[in-house]
Amino acid sequence: MPKGFTTEFARSLNNICNLVVKETSNKEILQRGFIYISPGGYHTRINKINKNYQIEVFDAENINGHKPSIGVLFKSISENVKEKAIALIMTGMGSDGSREIGEIKKAGGLTIAQDEKSSLVFGMPKIAIEENNVDYIVSVSHMVKLLKAILIDG
């Protein structure tokens, strides 16, 4: 997502979601009940600091042709969050994050891909599915139900 877009995108989502949606900032500690949007034009990674997970926002070259790159975020999640992670790969062009989501799965995290029918562009989820990097393949409308079942119903 480009610079300037993500702030308004987060604000718009916050107006329609039951959870708090916000654009993240550097060194912010992750909190339960929040949805974080990476700022456009920057990479984001998650670091484990003591018992907390801290967001690191940084500038670097494009990775996989993108900035932010979901691959960078997923790699850090596989290394630091491990089995506590739930990762979703949704509609998108190319392969960014498609392989790295598999690292989360190998670390014991739960991985979910958007299905082809509900995807505007099936590039990223398709590659993740083809490489057996996801546990569930669901439509956007079923993602909320699946996440609720996992997080609330156990």
PDB file of C-alpha atoms in Angstrom:
ATOM      1  CA  MET A   1       0.000   0.000   0.000  1.00  0.00           C
ATOM      2  CA  PRO A   2       1.373   3.424  -0.874  1.00  0.00           C
ATOM      3  CA  LYS A   3       2.340   6.193   1.532  1.00  0.00           C
ATOM      4  CA  GLY A   4      -0.618   8.338   2.500  1.00  0.00           C
ATOM      5  CA  PHE A   5      -3.214   5.650   1.800  1.00  0.00           C
ATOM      6  CA  THR A   6      -2.801   3.539   4.925  1.00  0.00           C
ATOM      7  CA  THR A   7      -3.737   6.205   7.478  1.00  0.00           C
ATOM      8  CA  GLU A   8      -7.139   6.775   5.901  1.00  0.00           C
ATOM      9  CA  PHE A   9      -7.555   3.058   5.191  1.00  0.00           C
ATOM     10  CA  ALA A  10      -7.042   2.266   8.899  1.00  0.00           C
ATOM     11  CA  ARG A  11      -9.421   5.060   9.902  1.00  0.00           C
ATOM     12  CA  SER A  12     -12.112   3.771   7.536  1.00  0.00           C
ATOM     13  CA  LEU A  13     -11.767   0.192   8.794  1.00  0.00           C
ATOM     14  CA  ASN A  14     -11.873   1.407  12.389  1.00  0.00           C
ATOM     15  CA  ASN A  15     -15.295   2.940  11.709  1.00  0.00           C
ATOM     16  CA  ILE A  16     -16.783  -0.415  10.649  1.00  0.00           C
ATOM     17  CA  CYS A  17     -14.945  -2.973  12.833  1.00  0.00           C
ATOM     18  CA  ASN A  18     -15.650  -4.189  16.341  1.00  0.00           C
ATOM     19  CA  LEU A  19     -11.910  -4.139  17.082  1.00  0.00           C
ATOM     20  CA  VAL A  20      -9.663  -1.075  17.101  1.00  0.00           C
ATOM     21  CA  VAL A  21      -7.952  -0.618  13.722  1.00  0.00           C
ATOM     22  CA  LYS A  22      -4.966   1.698  13.524  1.00  0.00           C
ATOM     23  CA  GLU A  23      -1.903   2.459  11.492  1.00  0.00           C
ATOM     24  CA  THR A  24       1.039   1.229  13.504  1.00  0.00           C
ATOM     25  CA  SER A  25       4.006   3.256  14.681  1.00  0.00           C
ATOM     26  CA  ASN A  26       7.592   2.279  15.448  1.00  0.00           C
ATOM     27  CA  LYS A  27       8.280   0.641  18.841  1.00  0.00           C
ATOM     28  CA  GLU A  28       4.581   0.207  19.564  1.00  0.00           C
ATOM     29  CA  ILE A  29       3.722  -2.779  21.783  1.00  0.00           C
ATOM     30  CA  LEU A  30       1.093  -5.097  20.303  1.00  0.00           C
ATOM     31  CA  GLN A  31      -2.139  -5.144  22.270  1.00  0.00           C
ATOM     32  CA  ARG A  32      -4.949  -7.683  22.307  1.00  0.00           C
ATOM     33  CA  GLY A  33      -8.055  -6.538  20.448  1.00  0.00           C
ATOM     34  CA  PHE A  34      -6.242  -4.309  17.948  1.00  0.00           C
ATOM     35  CA  ILE A  35      -5.772  -4.655  14.206  1.00  0.00           C
ATOM     36  CA  TYR A  36      -2.587  -3.017  12.977  1.00  0.00           C
ATOM     37  CA  ILE A  37      -2.038  -1.647   9.470  1.00  0.00           C
ATOM     38  CA  SER A  38       1.573  -1.236   8.330  1.00  0.00           C
ATOM     39  CA  PRO A  39       2.286   2.313   7.166  1.00  0.00           C
ATOM     40  CA  GLY A  40       2.666   2.675   3.419  1.00  0.00           C
ATOM     41  CA  GLY A  41       6.213   2.985   2.122  1.00  0.00           C
ATOM     42  CA  TYR A  42       7.798   1.235   5.133  1.00  0.00           C
ATOM     43  CA  HIS A  43       8.503  -2.346   6.125  1.00  0.00           C
ATOM     44  CA  THR A  44       7.199  -3.729   9.400  1.00  0.00           C
ATOM     45  CA  ARG A  45       8.550  -6.495  11.568  1.00  0.00           C
ATOM     46  CA  ILE A  46       7.594  -7.936  14.946  1.00  0.00           C
ATOM     47  CA  ASN A  47      10.275  -8.335  17.610  1.00  0.00           C
ATOM     48  CA  LYS A  48       9.922 -10.091  20.952  1.00  0.00           C
ATOM     49  CA  ILE A  49      11.002  -7.822  23.818  1.00  0.00           C
ATOM     50  CA  ASN A  50      10.789  -9.691  27.138  1.00  0.00           C
ATOM     51  CA  LYS A  51       7.177 -10.952  27.185  1.00  0.00           C
ATOM     52  CA  ASN A  52       5.900  -8.330  24.752  1.00  0.00           C
ATOM     53  CA  TYR A  53       5.780  -8.124  20.985  1.00  0.00           C
ATOM     54  CA  GLN A  54       7.029  -4.822  19.631  1.00  0.00           C
ATOM     55  CA  ILE A  55       6.453  -3.414  16.170  1.00  0.00           C
ATOM     56  CA  GLU A  56       9.451  -2.151  14.249  1.00  0.00           C
ATOM     57  CA  VAL A  57       8.740   0.156  11.321  1.00  0.00           C
ATOM     58  CA  PHE A  58      11.742   0.777   9.084  1.00  0.00           C
ATOM     59  CA  ASP A  59      12.771   2.029   5.681  1.00  0.00           C
ATOM     60  CA  ALA A  60      14.721  -0.231   3.335  1.00  0.00           C
ATOM     61  CA  GLU A  61      14.769  -1.298  -0.295  1.00  0.00           C
ATOM     62  CA  ASN A  62      11.700  -2.912  -1.833  1.00  0.00           C
ATOM     63  CA  ILE A  63      11.565  -6.632  -1.088  1.00  0.00           C
ATOM     64  CA  ASN A  64       9.735  -8.958  -3.471  1.00  0.00           C
ATOM     65  CA  GLY A  65       8.978  -5.724  -5.341  1.00  0.00           C
ATOM     66  CA  HIS A  66       7.046  -4.244  -2.427  1.00  0.00           C
ATOM     67  CA  LYS A  67       7.333  -1.817   0.456  1.00  0.00           C
ATOM     68  CA  PRO A  68       5.813  -2.731   2.788  1.00  0.00           C
ATOM     69  CA  SER A  69       6.514  -6.393   2.077  1.00  0.00           C
ATOM     70  CA  ILE A  70       4.281  -8.899   3.830  1.00  0.00           C
ATOM     71  CA  GLY A  71       7.146 -11.367   3.430  1.00  0.00           C
ATOM     72  CA  VAL A  72       9.274  -9.296   5.827  1.00  0.00           C
ATOM     73  CA  LEU A  73       6.461  -9.213   8.381  1.00  0.00           C
ATOM     74  CA  PHE A  74       5.666 -12.933   8.050  1.00  0.00           C
ATOM     75  CA  LYS A  75       9.338 -13.896   8.428  1.00  0.00           C
ATOM     76  CA  SER A  76       9.618 -11.938  11.677  1.00  0.00           C
ATOM     77  CA  ILE A  77       6.379 -13.482  12.931  1.00  0.00           C
ATOM     78  CA  SER A  78       7.662 -16.992  12.222  1.00  0.00           C
ATOM     79  CA  GLU A  79      10.856 -16.216  14.164  1.00  0.00           C
ATOM     80  CA  ASN A  80       9.352 -14.335  17.114  1.00  0.00           C
ATOM     81  CA  VAL A  81       5.660 -15.130  17.539  1.00  0.00           C
ATOM     82  CA  LYS A  82       5.872 -18.754  16.361  1.00  0.00           C
ATOM     83  CA  GLU A  83       2.977 -21.003  17.470  1.00  0.00           C
ATOM     84  CA  LYS A  84       0.970 -18.063  18.845  1.00  0.00           C
ATOM     85  CA  ALA A  85       0.592 -16.567  15.355  1.00  0.00           C
ATOM     86  CA  ILE A  86      -2.448 -16.539  13.118  1.00  0.00           C
ATOM     87  CA  ALA A  87      -1.559 -15.322   9.628  1.00  0.00           C
ATOM     88  CA  LEU A  88      -3.874 -14.547   6.728  1.00  0.00           C
ATOM     89  CA  ILE A  89      -2.865 -14.129   3.102  1.00  0.00           C
ATOM     90  CA  MET A  90      -5.499 -12.435   1.015  1.00  0.00           C
ATOM     91  CA  THR A  91      -6.104 -11.188  -2.492  1.00  0.00           C
ATOM     92  CA  GLY A  92      -3.017  -9.741  -4.108  1.00  0.00           C
ATOM     93  CA  MET A  93      -0.821  -9.775  -7.157  1.00  0.00           C
ATOM     94  CA  GLY A  94       2.493 -11.597  -7.219  1.00  0.00           C
ATOM     95  CA  SER A  95       3.985 -13.843  -4.583  1.00  0.00           C
ATOM     96  CA  ASP A  96       4.864 -11.506  -1.688  1.00  0.00           C
ATOM     97  CA  GLY A  97       4.385 -13.425   1.565  1.00  0.00           C
ATOM     98  CA  SER A  98       3.250 -16.621  -0.169  1.00  0.00           C
ATOM     99  CA  ARG A  99       6.345 -18.545   0.852  1.00  0.00           C
ATOM    100  CA  GLU A 100       6.988 -16.805   4.176  1.00  0.00           C
ATOM    101  CA  ILE A 101       3.517 -17.711   5.452  1.00  0.00           C
ATOM    102  CA  GLY A 102       4.750 -21.300   5.218  1.00  0.00           C
ATOM    103  CA  GLU A 103       7.486 -20.447   7.726  1.00  0.00           C
ATOM    104  CA  ILE A 104       4.744 -19.429  10.175  1.00  0.00           C
ATOM    105  CA  LYS A 105       2.999 -22.760   9.577  1.00  0.00           C
ATOM    106  CA  LYS A 106       6.274 -24.660  10.155  1.00  0.00           C
ATOM    107  CA  ALA A 107       6.780 -22.717  13.410  1.00  0.00           C
ATOM    108  CA  GLY A 108       3.394 -23.970  14.644  1.00  0.00           C
ATOM    109  CA  GLY A 109       1.286 -20.937  13.770  1.00  0.00           C
ATOM    110  CA  LEU A 110      -2.092 -21.121  12.067  1.00  0.00           C
ATOM    111  CA  THR A 111      -2.267 -19.999   8.429  1.00  0.00           C
ATOM    112  CA  ILE A 112      -5.295 -19.031   6.374  1.00  0.00           C
ATOM    113  CA  ALA A 113      -5.638 -18.143   2.678  1.00  0.00           C
ATOM    114  CA  GLN A 114      -8.464 -16.407   0.881  1.00  0.00           C
ATOM    115  CA  ASP A 115     -10.132 -18.671  -1.670  1.00  0.00           C
ATOM    116  CA  GLU A 116     -10.054 -18.032  -5.410  1.00  0.00           C
ATOM    117  CA  LYS A 117     -13.756 -17.254  -5.766  1.00  0.00           C
ATOM    118  CA  SER A 118     -13.696 -14.323  -3.326  1.00  0.00           C
ATOM    119  CA  SER A 119     -10.262 -13.004  -4.398  1.00  0.00           C
ATOM    120  CA  LEU A 120     -10.042 -10.018  -6.691  1.00  0.00           C
ATOM    121  CA  VAL A 121      -6.516 -11.141  -7.665  1.00  0.00           C
ATOM    122  CA  PHE A 122      -5.625 -14.724  -6.705  1.00  0.00           C
ATOM    123  CA  GLY A 123      -1.810 -14.453  -7.029  1.00  0.00           C
ATOM    124  CA  MET A 124      -0.536 -14.419  -3.441  1.00  0.00           C
ATOM    125  CA  PRO A 125      -3.038 -16.893  -1.957  1.00  0.00           C
ATOM    126  CA  LYS A 126      -2.720 -19.216  -4.961  1.00  0.00           C
ATOM    127  CA  ILE A 127       1.029 -19.636  -4.516  1.00  0.00           C
ATOM    128  CA  ALA A 128       0.666 -20.142  -0.758  1.00  0.00           C
ATOM    129  CA  ILE A 129      -1.967 -22.832  -1.377  1.00  0.00           C
ATOM    130  CA  GLU A 130       0.014 -24.550  -4.148  1.00  0.00           C
ATOM    131  CA  GLU A 131       3.060 -24.758  -1.882  1.00  0.00           C
ATOM    132  CA  ASN A 132       0.941 -26.244   0.956  1.00  0.00           C
ATOM    133  CA  ASN A 133       1.671 -23.254   3.187  1.00  0.00           C
ATOM    134  CA  VAL A 134      -1.836 -22.801   4.585  1.00  0.00           C
ATOM    135  CA  ASP A 135      -4.057 -24.694   7.007  1.00  0.00           C
ATOM    136  CA  TYR A 136      -7.393 -23.248   5.834  1.00  0.00           C
ATOM    137  CA  ILE A 137      -8.716 -21.887   2.531  1.00  0.00           C
ATOM    138  CA  VAL A 138     -11.848 -19.797   3.030  1.00  0.00           C
ATOM    139  CA  SER A 139     -13.869 -16.986   1.499  1.00  0.00           C
ATOM    140  CA  VAL A 140     -13.674 -13.502   2.966  1.00  0.00           C
ATOM    141  CA  SER A 141     -17.174 -13.923   4.385  1.00  0.00           C
ATOM    142  CA  HIS A 142     -16.106 -17.084   6.230  1.00  0.00           C
ATOM    143  CA  MET A 143     -12.823 -15.649   7.573  1.00  0.00           C
ATOM    144  CA  VAL A 144     -14.583 -13.787  10.364  1.00  0.00           C
ATOM    145  CA  LYS A 145     -16.487 -16.936  11.375  1.00  0.00           C
ATOM    146  CA  LEU A 146     -13.315 -19.030  11.317  1.00  0.00           C
ATOM    147  CA  LEU A 147     -11.337 -16.495  13.341  1.00  0.00           C
ATOM    148  CA  LYS A 148     -14.170 -16.202  15.864  1.00  0.00           C
ATOM    149  CA  ALA A 149     -14.298 -19.986  16.202  1.00  0.00           C
ATOM    150  CA  ILE A 150     -10.537 -20.147  16.763  1.00  0.00           C
ATOM    151  CA  LEU A 151     -10.150 -17.156  19.059  1.00  0.00           C
ATOM    152  CA  ILE A 152     -13.370 -17.158  21.047  1.00  0.00           C
ATOM    153  CA  ASP A 153     -14.893 -20.606  20.867  1.00  0.00           C
ATOM    154  CA  GLY A 154     -11.517 -22.366  21.112  1.00  0.00           C
TER     155      GLY A 154
END
